[in-house]
Short mmCIF file of N, CA and C in Angstrom, two decimals:
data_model
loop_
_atom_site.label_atom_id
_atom_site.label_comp_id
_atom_site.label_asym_id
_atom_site.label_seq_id
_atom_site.Cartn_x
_atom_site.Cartn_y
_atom_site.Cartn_z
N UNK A 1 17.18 -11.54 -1.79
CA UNK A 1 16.62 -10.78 -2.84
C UNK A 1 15.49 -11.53 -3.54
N UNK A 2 14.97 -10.93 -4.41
CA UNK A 2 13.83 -11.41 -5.01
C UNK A 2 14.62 -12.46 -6.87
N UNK A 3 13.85 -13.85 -6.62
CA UNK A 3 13.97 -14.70 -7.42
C UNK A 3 13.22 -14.97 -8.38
N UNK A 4 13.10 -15.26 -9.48
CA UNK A 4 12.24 -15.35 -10.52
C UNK A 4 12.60 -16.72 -10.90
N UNK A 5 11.83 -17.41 -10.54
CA UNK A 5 12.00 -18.71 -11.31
C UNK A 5 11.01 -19.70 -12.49
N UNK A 6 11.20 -20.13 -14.01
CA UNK A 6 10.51 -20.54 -14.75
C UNK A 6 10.70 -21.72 -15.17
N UNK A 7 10.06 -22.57 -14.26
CA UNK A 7 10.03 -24.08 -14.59
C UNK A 7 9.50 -24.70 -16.08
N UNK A 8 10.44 -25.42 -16.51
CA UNK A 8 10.41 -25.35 -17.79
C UNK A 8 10.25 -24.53 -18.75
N UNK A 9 11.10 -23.79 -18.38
CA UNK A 9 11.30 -22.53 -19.67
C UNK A 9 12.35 -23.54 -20.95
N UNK A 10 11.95 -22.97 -22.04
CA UNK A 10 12.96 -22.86 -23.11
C UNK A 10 13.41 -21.29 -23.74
N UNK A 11 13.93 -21.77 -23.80
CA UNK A 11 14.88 -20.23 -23.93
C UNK A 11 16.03 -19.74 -25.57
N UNK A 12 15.52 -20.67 -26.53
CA UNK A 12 16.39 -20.19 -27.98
C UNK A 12 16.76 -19.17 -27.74
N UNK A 13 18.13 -18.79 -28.09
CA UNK A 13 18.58 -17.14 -28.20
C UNK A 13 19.02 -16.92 -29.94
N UNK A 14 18.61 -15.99 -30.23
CA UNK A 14 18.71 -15.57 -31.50
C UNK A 14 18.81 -14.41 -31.98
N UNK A 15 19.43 -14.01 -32.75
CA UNK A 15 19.90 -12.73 -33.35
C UNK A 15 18.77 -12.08 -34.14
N UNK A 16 18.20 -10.91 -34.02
CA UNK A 16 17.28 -10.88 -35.89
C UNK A 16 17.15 -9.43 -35.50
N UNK A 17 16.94 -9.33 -37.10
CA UNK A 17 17.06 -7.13 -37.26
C UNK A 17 18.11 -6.91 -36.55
N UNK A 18 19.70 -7.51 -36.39
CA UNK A 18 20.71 -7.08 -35.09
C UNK A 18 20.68 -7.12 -33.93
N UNK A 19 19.04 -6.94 -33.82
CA UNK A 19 19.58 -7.09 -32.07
C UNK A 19 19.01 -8.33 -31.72
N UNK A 20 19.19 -9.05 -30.23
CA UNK A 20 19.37 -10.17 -29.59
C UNK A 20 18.25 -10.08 -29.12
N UNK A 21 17.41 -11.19 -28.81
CA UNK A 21 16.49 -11.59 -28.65
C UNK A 21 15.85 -12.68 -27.96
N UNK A 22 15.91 -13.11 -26.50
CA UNK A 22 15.98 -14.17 -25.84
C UNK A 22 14.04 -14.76 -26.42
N UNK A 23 13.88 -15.86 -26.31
CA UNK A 23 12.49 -16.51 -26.32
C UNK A 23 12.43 -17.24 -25.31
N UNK A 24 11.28 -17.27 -25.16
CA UNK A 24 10.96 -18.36 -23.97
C UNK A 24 9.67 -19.07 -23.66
N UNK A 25 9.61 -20.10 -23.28
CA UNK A 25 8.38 -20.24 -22.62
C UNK A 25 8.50 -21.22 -21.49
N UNK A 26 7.53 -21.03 -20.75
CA UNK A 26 7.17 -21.27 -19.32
C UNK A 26 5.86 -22.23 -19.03
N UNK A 27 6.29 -23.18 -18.67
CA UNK A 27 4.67 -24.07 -18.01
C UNK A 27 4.21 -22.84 -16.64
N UNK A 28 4.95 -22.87 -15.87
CA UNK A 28 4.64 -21.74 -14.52
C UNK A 28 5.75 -20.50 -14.25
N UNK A 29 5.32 -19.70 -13.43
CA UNK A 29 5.83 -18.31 -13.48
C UNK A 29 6.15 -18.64 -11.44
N UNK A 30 7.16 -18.85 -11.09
CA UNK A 30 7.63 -18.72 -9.28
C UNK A 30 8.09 -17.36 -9.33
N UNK A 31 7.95 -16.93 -8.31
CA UNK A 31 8.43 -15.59 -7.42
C UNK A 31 8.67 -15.35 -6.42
N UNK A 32 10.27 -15.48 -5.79
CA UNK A 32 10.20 -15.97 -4.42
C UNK A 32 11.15 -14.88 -3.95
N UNK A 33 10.56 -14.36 -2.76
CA UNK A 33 11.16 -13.85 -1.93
C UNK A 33 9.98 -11.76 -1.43
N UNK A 34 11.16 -11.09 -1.04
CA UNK A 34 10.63 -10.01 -0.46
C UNK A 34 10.52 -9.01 -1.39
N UNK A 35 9.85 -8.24 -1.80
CA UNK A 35 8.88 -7.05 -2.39
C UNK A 35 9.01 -5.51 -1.66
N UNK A 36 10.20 -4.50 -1.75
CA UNK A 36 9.91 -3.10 -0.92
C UNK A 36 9.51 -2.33 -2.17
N UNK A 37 8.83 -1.72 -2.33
CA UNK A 37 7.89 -0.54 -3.66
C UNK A 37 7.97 0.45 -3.44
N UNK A 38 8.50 1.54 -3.61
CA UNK A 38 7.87 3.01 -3.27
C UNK A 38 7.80 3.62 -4.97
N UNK A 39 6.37 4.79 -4.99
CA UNK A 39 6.37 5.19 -5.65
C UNK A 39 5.27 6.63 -5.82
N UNK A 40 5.77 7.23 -6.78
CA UNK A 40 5.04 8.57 -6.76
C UNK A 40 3.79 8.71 -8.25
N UNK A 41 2.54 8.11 -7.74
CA UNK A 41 1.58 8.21 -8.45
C UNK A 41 1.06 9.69 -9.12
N UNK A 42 0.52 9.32 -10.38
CA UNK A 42 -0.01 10.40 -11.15
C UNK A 42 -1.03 10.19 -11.83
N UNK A 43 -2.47 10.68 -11.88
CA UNK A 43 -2.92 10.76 -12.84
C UNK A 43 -3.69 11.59 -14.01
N UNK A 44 -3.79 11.49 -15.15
CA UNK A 44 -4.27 12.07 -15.81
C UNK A 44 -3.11 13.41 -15.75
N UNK A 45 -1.57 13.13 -15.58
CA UNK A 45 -0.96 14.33 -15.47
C UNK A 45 -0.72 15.33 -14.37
N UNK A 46 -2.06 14.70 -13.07
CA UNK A 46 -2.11 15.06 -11.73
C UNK A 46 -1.16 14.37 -10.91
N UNK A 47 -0.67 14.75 -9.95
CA UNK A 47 -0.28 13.71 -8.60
C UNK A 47 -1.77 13.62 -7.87
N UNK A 48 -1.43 12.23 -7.76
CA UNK A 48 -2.17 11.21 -7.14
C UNK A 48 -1.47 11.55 -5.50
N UNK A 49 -0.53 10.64 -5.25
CA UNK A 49 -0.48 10.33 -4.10
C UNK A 49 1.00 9.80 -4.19
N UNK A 50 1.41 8.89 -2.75
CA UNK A 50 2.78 8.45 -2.58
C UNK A 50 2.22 6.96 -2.10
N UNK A 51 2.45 5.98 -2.60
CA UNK A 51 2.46 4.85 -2.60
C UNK A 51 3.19 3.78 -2.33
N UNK A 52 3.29 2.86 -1.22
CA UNK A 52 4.34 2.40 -0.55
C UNK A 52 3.95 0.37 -0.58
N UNK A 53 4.82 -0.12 -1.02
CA UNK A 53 4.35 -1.92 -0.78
C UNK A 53 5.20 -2.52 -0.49
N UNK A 54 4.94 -3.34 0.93
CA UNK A 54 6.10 -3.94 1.59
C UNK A 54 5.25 -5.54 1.41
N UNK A 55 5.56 -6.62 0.35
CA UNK A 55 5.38 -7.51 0.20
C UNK A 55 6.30 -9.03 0.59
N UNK A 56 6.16 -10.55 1.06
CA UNK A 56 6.82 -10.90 0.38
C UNK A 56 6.11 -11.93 -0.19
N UNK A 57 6.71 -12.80 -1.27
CA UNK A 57 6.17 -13.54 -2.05
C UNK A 57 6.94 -15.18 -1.96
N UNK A 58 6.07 -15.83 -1.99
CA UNK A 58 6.54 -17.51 -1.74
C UNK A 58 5.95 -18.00 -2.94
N UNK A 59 6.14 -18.66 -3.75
CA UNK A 59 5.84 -18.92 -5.22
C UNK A 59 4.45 -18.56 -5.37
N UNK A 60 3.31 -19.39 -4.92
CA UNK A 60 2.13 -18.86 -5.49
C UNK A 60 0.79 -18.02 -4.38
N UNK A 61 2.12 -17.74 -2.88
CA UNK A 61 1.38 -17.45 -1.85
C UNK A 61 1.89 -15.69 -1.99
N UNK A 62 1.46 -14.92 -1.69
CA UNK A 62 1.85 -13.06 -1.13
C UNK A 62 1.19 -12.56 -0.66
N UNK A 63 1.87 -12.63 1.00
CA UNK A 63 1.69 -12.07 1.93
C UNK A 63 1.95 -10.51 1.86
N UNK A 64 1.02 -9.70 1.54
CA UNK A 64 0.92 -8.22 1.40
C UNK A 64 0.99 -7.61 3.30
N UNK A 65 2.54 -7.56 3.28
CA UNK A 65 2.26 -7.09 5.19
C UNK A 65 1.52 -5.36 4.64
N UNK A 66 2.29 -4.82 3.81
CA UNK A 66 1.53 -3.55 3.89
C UNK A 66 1.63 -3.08 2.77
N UNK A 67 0.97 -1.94 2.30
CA UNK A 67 0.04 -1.36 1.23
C UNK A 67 -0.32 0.21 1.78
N UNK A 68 0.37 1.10 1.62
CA UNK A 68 -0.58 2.22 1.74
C UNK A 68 -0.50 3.30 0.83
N UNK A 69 -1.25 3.98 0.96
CA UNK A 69 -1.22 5.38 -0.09
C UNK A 69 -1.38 6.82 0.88
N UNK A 70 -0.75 7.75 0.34
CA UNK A 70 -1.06 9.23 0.71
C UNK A 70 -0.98 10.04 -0.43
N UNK A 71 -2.40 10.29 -0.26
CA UNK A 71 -2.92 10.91 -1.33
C UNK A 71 -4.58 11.22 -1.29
N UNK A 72 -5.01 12.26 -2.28
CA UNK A 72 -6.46 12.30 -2.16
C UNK A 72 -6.54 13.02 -0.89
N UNK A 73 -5.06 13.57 -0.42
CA UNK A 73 -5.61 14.74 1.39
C UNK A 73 -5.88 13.34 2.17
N UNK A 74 -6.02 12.07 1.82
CA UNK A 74 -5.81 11.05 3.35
C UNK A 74 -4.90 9.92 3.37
N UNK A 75 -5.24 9.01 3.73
CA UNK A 75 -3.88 7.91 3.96
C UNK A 75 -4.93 6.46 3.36
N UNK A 76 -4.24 5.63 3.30
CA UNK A 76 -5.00 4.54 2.84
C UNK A 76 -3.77 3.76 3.21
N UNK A 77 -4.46 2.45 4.14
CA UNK A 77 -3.23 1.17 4.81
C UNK A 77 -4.14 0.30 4.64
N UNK A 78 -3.37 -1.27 4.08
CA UNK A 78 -4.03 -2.40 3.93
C UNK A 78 -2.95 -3.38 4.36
N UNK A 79 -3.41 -4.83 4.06
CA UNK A 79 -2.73 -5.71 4.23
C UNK A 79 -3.46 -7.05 3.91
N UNK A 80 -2.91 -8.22 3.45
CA UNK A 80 -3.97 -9.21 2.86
C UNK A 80 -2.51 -10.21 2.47
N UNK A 81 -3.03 -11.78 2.82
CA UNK A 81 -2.61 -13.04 2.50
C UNK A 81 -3.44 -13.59 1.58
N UNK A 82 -2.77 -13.82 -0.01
CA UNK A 82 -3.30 -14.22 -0.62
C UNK A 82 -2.61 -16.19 -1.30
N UNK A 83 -3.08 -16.79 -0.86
CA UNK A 83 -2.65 -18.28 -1.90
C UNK A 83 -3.28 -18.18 -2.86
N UNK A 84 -2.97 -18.07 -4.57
CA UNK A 84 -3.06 -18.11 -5.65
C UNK A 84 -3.92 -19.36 -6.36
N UNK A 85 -3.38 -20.29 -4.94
CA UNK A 85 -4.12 -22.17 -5.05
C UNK A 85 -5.32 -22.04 -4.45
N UNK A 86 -5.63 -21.60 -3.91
CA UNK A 86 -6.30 -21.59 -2.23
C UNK A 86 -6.58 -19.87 -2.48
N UNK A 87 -7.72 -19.63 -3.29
CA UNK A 87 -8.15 -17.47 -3.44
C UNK A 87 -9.24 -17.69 -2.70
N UNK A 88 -10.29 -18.83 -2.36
CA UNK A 88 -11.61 -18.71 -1.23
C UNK A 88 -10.85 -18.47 0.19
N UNK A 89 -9.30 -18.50 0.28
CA UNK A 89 -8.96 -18.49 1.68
C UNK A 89 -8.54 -16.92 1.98
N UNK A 90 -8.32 -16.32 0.97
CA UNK A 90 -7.99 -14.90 0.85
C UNK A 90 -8.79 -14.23 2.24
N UNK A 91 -7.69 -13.74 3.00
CA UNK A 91 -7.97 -12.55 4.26
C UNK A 91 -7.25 -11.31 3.74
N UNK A 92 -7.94 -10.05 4.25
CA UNK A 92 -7.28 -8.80 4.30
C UNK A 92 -7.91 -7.77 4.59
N UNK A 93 -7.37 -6.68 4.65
CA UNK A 93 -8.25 -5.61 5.06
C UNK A 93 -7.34 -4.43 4.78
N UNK A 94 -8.55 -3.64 4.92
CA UNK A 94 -8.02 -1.83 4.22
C UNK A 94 -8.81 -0.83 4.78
N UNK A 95 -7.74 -0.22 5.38
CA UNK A 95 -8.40 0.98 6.30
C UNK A 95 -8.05 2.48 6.06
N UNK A 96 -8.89 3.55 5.79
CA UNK A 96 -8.48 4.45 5.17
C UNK A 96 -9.14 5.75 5.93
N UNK A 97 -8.49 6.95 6.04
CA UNK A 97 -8.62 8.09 6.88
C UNK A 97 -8.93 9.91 5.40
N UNK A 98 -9.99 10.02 6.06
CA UNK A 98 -9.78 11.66 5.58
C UNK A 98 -9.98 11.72 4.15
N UNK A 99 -10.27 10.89 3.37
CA UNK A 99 -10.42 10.49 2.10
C UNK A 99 -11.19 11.42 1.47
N UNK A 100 -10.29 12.63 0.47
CA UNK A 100 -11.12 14.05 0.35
C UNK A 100 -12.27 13.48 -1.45
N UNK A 101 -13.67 13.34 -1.41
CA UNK A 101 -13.92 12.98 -2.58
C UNK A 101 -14.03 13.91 -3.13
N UNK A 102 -14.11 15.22 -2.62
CA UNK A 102 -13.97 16.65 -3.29
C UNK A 102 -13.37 16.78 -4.57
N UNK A 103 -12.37 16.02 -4.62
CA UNK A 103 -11.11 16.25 -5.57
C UNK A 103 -10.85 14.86 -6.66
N UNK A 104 -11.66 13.93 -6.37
CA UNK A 104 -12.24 12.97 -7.48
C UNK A 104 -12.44 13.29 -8.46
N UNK A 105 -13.42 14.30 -8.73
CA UNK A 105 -13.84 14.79 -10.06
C UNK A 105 -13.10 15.50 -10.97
N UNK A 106 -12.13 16.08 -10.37
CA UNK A 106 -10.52 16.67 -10.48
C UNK A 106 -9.99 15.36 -11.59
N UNK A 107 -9.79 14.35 -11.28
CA UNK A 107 -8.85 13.69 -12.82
C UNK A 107 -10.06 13.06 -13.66
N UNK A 108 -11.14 13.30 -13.08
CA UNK A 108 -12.30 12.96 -14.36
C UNK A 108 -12.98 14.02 -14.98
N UNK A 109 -12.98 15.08 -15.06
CA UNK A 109 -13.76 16.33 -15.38
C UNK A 109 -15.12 15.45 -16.49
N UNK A 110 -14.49 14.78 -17.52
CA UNK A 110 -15.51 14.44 -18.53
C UNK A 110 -16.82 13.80 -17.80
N UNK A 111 -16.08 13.43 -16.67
CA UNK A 111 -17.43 12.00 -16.56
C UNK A 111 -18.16 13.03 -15.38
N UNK A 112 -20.01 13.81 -16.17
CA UNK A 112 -20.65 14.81 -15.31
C UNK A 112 -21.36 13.71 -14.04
N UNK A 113 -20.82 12.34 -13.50
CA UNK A 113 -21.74 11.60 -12.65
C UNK A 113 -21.18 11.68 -11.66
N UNK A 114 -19.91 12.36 -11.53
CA UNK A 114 -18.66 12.70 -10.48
C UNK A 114 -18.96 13.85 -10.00
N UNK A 115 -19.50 14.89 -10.84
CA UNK A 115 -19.46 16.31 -9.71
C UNK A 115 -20.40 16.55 -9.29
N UNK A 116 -20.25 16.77 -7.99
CA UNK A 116 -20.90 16.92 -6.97
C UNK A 116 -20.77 16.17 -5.60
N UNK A 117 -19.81 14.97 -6.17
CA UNK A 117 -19.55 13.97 -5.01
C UNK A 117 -18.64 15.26 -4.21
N UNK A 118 -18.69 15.12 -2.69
CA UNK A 118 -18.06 15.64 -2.04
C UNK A 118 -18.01 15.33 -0.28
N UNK A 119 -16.96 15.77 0.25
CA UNK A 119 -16.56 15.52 1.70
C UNK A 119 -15.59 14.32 1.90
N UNK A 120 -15.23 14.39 3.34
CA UNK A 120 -14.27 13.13 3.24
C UNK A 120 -14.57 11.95 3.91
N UNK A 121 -14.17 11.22 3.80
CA UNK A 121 -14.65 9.36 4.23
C UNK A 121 -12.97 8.73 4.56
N UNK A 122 -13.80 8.03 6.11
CA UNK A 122 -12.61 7.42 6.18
C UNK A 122 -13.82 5.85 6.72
N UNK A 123 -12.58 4.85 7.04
CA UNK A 123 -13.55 3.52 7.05
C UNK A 123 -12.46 2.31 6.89
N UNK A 124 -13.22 1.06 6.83
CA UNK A 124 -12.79 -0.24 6.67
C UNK A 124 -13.39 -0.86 5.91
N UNK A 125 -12.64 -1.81 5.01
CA UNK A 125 -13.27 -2.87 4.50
C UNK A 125 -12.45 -4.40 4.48
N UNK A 126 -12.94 -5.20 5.04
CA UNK A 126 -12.28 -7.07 5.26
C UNK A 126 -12.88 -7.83 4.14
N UNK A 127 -12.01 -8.81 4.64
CA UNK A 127 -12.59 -9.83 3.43
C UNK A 127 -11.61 -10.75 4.17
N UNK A 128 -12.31 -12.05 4.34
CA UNK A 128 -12.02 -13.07 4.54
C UNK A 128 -12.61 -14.63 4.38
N UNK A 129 -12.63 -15.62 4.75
CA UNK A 129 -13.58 -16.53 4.78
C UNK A 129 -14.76 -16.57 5.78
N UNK A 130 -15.80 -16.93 4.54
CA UNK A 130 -16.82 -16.64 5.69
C UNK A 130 -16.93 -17.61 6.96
N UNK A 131 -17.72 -17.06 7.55
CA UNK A 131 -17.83 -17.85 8.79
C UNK A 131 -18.80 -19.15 8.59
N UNK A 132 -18.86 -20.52 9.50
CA UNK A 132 -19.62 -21.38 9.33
C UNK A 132 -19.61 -21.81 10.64
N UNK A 133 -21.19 -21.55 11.34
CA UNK A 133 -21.63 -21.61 12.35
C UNK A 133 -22.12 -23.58 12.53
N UNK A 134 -21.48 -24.32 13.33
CA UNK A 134 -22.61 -25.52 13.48
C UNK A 134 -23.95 -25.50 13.46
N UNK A 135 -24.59 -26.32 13.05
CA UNK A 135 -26.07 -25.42 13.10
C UNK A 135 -26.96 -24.71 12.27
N UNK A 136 -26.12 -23.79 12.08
CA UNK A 136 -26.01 -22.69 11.44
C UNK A 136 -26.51 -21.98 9.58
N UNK A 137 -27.13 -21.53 9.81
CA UNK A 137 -27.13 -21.47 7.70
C UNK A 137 -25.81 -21.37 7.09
N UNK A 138 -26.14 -21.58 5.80
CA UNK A 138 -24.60 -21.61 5.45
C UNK A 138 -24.42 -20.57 4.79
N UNK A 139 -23.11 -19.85 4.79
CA UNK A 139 -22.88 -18.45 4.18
C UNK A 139 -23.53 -18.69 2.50
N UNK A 140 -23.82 -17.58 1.98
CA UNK A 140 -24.26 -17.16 0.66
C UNK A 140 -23.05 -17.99 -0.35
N UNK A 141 -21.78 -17.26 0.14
CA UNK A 141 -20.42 -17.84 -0.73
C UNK A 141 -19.67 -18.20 0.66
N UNK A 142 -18.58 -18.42 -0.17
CA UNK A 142 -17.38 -18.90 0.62
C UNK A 142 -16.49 -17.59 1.23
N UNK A 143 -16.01 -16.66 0.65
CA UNK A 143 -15.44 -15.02 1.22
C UNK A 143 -16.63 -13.75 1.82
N UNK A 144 -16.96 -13.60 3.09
CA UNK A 144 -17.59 -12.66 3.60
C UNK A 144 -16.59 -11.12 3.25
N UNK A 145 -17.41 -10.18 3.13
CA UNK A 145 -16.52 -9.17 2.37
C UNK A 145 -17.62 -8.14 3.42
N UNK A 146 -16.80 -7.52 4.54
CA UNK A 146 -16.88 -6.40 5.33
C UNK A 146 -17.06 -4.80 5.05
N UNK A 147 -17.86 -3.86 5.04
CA UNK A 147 -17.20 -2.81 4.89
C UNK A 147 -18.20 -1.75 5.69
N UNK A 148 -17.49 -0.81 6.26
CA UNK A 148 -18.30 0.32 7.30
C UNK A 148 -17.13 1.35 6.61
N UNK A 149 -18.09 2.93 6.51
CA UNK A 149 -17.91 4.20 5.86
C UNK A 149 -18.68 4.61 6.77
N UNK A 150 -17.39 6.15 7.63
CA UNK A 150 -18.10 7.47 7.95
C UNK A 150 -17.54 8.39 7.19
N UNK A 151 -18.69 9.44 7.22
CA UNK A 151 -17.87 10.61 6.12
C UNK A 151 -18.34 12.16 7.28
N UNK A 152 -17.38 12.82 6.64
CA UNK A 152 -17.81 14.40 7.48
C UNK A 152 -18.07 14.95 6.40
N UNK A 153 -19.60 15.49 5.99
CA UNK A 153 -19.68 16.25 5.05
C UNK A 153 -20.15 15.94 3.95
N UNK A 154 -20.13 14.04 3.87
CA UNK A 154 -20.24 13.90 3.12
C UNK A 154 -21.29 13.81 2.22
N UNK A 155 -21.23 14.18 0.75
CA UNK A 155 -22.75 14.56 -0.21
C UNK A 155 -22.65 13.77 -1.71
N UNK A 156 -23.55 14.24 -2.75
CA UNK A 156 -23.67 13.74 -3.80
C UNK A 156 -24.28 14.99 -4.12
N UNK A 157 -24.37 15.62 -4.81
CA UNK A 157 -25.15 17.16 -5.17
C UNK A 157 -25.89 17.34 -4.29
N UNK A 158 -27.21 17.67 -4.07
CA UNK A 158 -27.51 18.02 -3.29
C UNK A 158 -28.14 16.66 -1.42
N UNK A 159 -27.97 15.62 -1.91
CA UNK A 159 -28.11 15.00 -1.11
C UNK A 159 -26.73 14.08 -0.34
N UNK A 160 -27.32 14.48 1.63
CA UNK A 160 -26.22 13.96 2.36
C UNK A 160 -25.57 12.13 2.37
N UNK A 161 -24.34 11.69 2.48
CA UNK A 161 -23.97 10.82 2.45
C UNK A 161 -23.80 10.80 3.95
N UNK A 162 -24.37 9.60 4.68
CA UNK A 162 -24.34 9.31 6.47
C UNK A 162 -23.04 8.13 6.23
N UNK A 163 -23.27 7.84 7.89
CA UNK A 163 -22.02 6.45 7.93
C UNK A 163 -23.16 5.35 6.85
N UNK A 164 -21.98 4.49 6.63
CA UNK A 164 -22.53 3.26 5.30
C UNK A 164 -21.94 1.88 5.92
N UNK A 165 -22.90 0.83 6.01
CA UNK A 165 -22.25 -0.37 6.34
C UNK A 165 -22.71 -1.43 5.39
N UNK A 166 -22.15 -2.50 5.09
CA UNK A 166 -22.74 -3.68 4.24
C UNK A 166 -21.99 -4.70 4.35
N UNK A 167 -22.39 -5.75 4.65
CA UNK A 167 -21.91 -7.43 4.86
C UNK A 167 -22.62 -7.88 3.55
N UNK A 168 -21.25 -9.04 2.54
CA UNK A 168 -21.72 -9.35 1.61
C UNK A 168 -20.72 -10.54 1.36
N UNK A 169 -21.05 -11.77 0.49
CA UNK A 169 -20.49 -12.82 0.54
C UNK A 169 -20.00 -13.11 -1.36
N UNK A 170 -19.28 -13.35 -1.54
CA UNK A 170 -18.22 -13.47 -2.44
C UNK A 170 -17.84 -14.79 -3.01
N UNK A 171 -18.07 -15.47 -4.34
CA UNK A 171 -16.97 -16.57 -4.61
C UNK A 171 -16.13 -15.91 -5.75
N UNK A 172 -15.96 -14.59 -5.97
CA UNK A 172 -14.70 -14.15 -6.78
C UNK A 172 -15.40 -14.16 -8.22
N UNK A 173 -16.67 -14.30 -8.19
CA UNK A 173 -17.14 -14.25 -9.54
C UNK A 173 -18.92 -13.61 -9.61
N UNK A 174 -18.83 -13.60 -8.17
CA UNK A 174 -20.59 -12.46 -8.02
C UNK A 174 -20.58 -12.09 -6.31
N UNK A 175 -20.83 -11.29 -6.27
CA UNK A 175 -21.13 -10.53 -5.09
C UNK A 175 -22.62 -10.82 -4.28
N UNK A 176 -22.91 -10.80 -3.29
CA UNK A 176 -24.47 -11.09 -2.77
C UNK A 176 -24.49 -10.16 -1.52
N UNK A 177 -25.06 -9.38 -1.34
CA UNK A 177 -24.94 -8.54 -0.13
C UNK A 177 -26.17 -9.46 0.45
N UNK A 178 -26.45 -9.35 1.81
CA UNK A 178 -26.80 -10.18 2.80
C UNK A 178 -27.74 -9.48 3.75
N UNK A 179 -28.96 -8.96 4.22
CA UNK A 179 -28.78 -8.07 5.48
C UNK A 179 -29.88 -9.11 5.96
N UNK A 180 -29.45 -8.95 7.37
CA UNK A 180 -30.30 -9.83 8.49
C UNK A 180 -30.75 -8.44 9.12
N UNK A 181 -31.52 -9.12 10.56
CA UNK A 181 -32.28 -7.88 11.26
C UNK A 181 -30.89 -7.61 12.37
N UNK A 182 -29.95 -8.54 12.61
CA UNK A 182 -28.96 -8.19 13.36
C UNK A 182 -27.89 -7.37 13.07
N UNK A 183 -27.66 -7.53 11.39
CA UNK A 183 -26.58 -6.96 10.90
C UNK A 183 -27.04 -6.44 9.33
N UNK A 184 -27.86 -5.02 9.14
CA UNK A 184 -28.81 -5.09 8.41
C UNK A 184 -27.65 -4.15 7.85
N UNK A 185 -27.74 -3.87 6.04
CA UNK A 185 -26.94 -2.88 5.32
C UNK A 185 -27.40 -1.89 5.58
N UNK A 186 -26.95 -0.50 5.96
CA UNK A 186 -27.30 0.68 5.93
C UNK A 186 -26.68 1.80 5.23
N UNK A 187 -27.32 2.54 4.83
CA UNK A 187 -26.50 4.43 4.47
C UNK A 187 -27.81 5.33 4.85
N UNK A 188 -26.82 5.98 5.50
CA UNK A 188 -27.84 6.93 6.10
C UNK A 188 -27.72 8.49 5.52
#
């Protein structure tokens, strides 16, 4: 089962206004063991989707085996190893089918920069460490961050949304998209 452990906690227990009242504090927060989630998302009073997380966790490492959603009319599956010590080493990826944006604007009505988005998108996006070629230039950052989008249909009021690709490099605190003549960003 799943463990919670707080190295150097103190813990006074004390009574006040009647009821009981544990205190505590913690130098670090451990969490060890396996993670099953299911749950039935809502928002804005809407259903969202059905949401599923099969995790497990080693104190400051979680291995996310899976992640998905159904909802939005498509599916959404991921998966990602994260060390908490070690976040430039972060791998994962998320792959998603049928993704209706039709129905986006549906739990935002207020915000008028949403309607009109429409059609569905399915696609990938990675993230891992970048690559370092001998030789080679050296990546922008340390996390290359992947992502390719096709859509059927897909628009913005009156203009079409094509397949979308972009390679971009990451240290968790600015983004740099990248395009060479080999692997150039596109939306078409």
């Amino acid at each position: 089962g799943l463990r919670v452990t707080l190295p150097g906690a103190v813990r006074p227990e004390g009574v006040r206004d009647d009821v009981y009242r544990p205190e505590m504090r913690a130098e670090r927060l451990w969490i060890t063991g396996p993670v099953d989630l299911r749950a039935v998302l809502t928002l804005k009073d809407q259903p969202l989707g059905d949401v599923s997380l099969l995790a497990d966790v080693r104190g400051r490492v979680i291995d996310l085996r899976n992640v998905s959603l159904d909802g939005l009319d498509g599916t959404v599956q991921g998966q990602a190893v994260i060390d908490c010590d070690r976040p430039l080493e972060t791998r994962g990826s998320l792959y998603f089918e049928e993704f209706n944006a039709d129905r986006i604007p549906e739990f935002f009505p207020e915000n008028d920069t949403l309607v009109g988005l429409g059609g569905r998108f399915s696609g990938r996006a990675t993230i891992a460490p970048a690559p370092v070629r001998p030789g080679g230039p050296r990546p922008l950052e340390p996390l290359r961050v992947q992502v390719d989008v096709t859509s059927d249909k897909g628009q913005y009021r009156s203009m079409s949304i094509g397949p979308m690709r972009f390679s971009a490099f990451t240290n968790l605190g600015r983004l740099v998209v990248q395009d060479s003549l080999s692997n150039p960003s596109t939306i078409e």
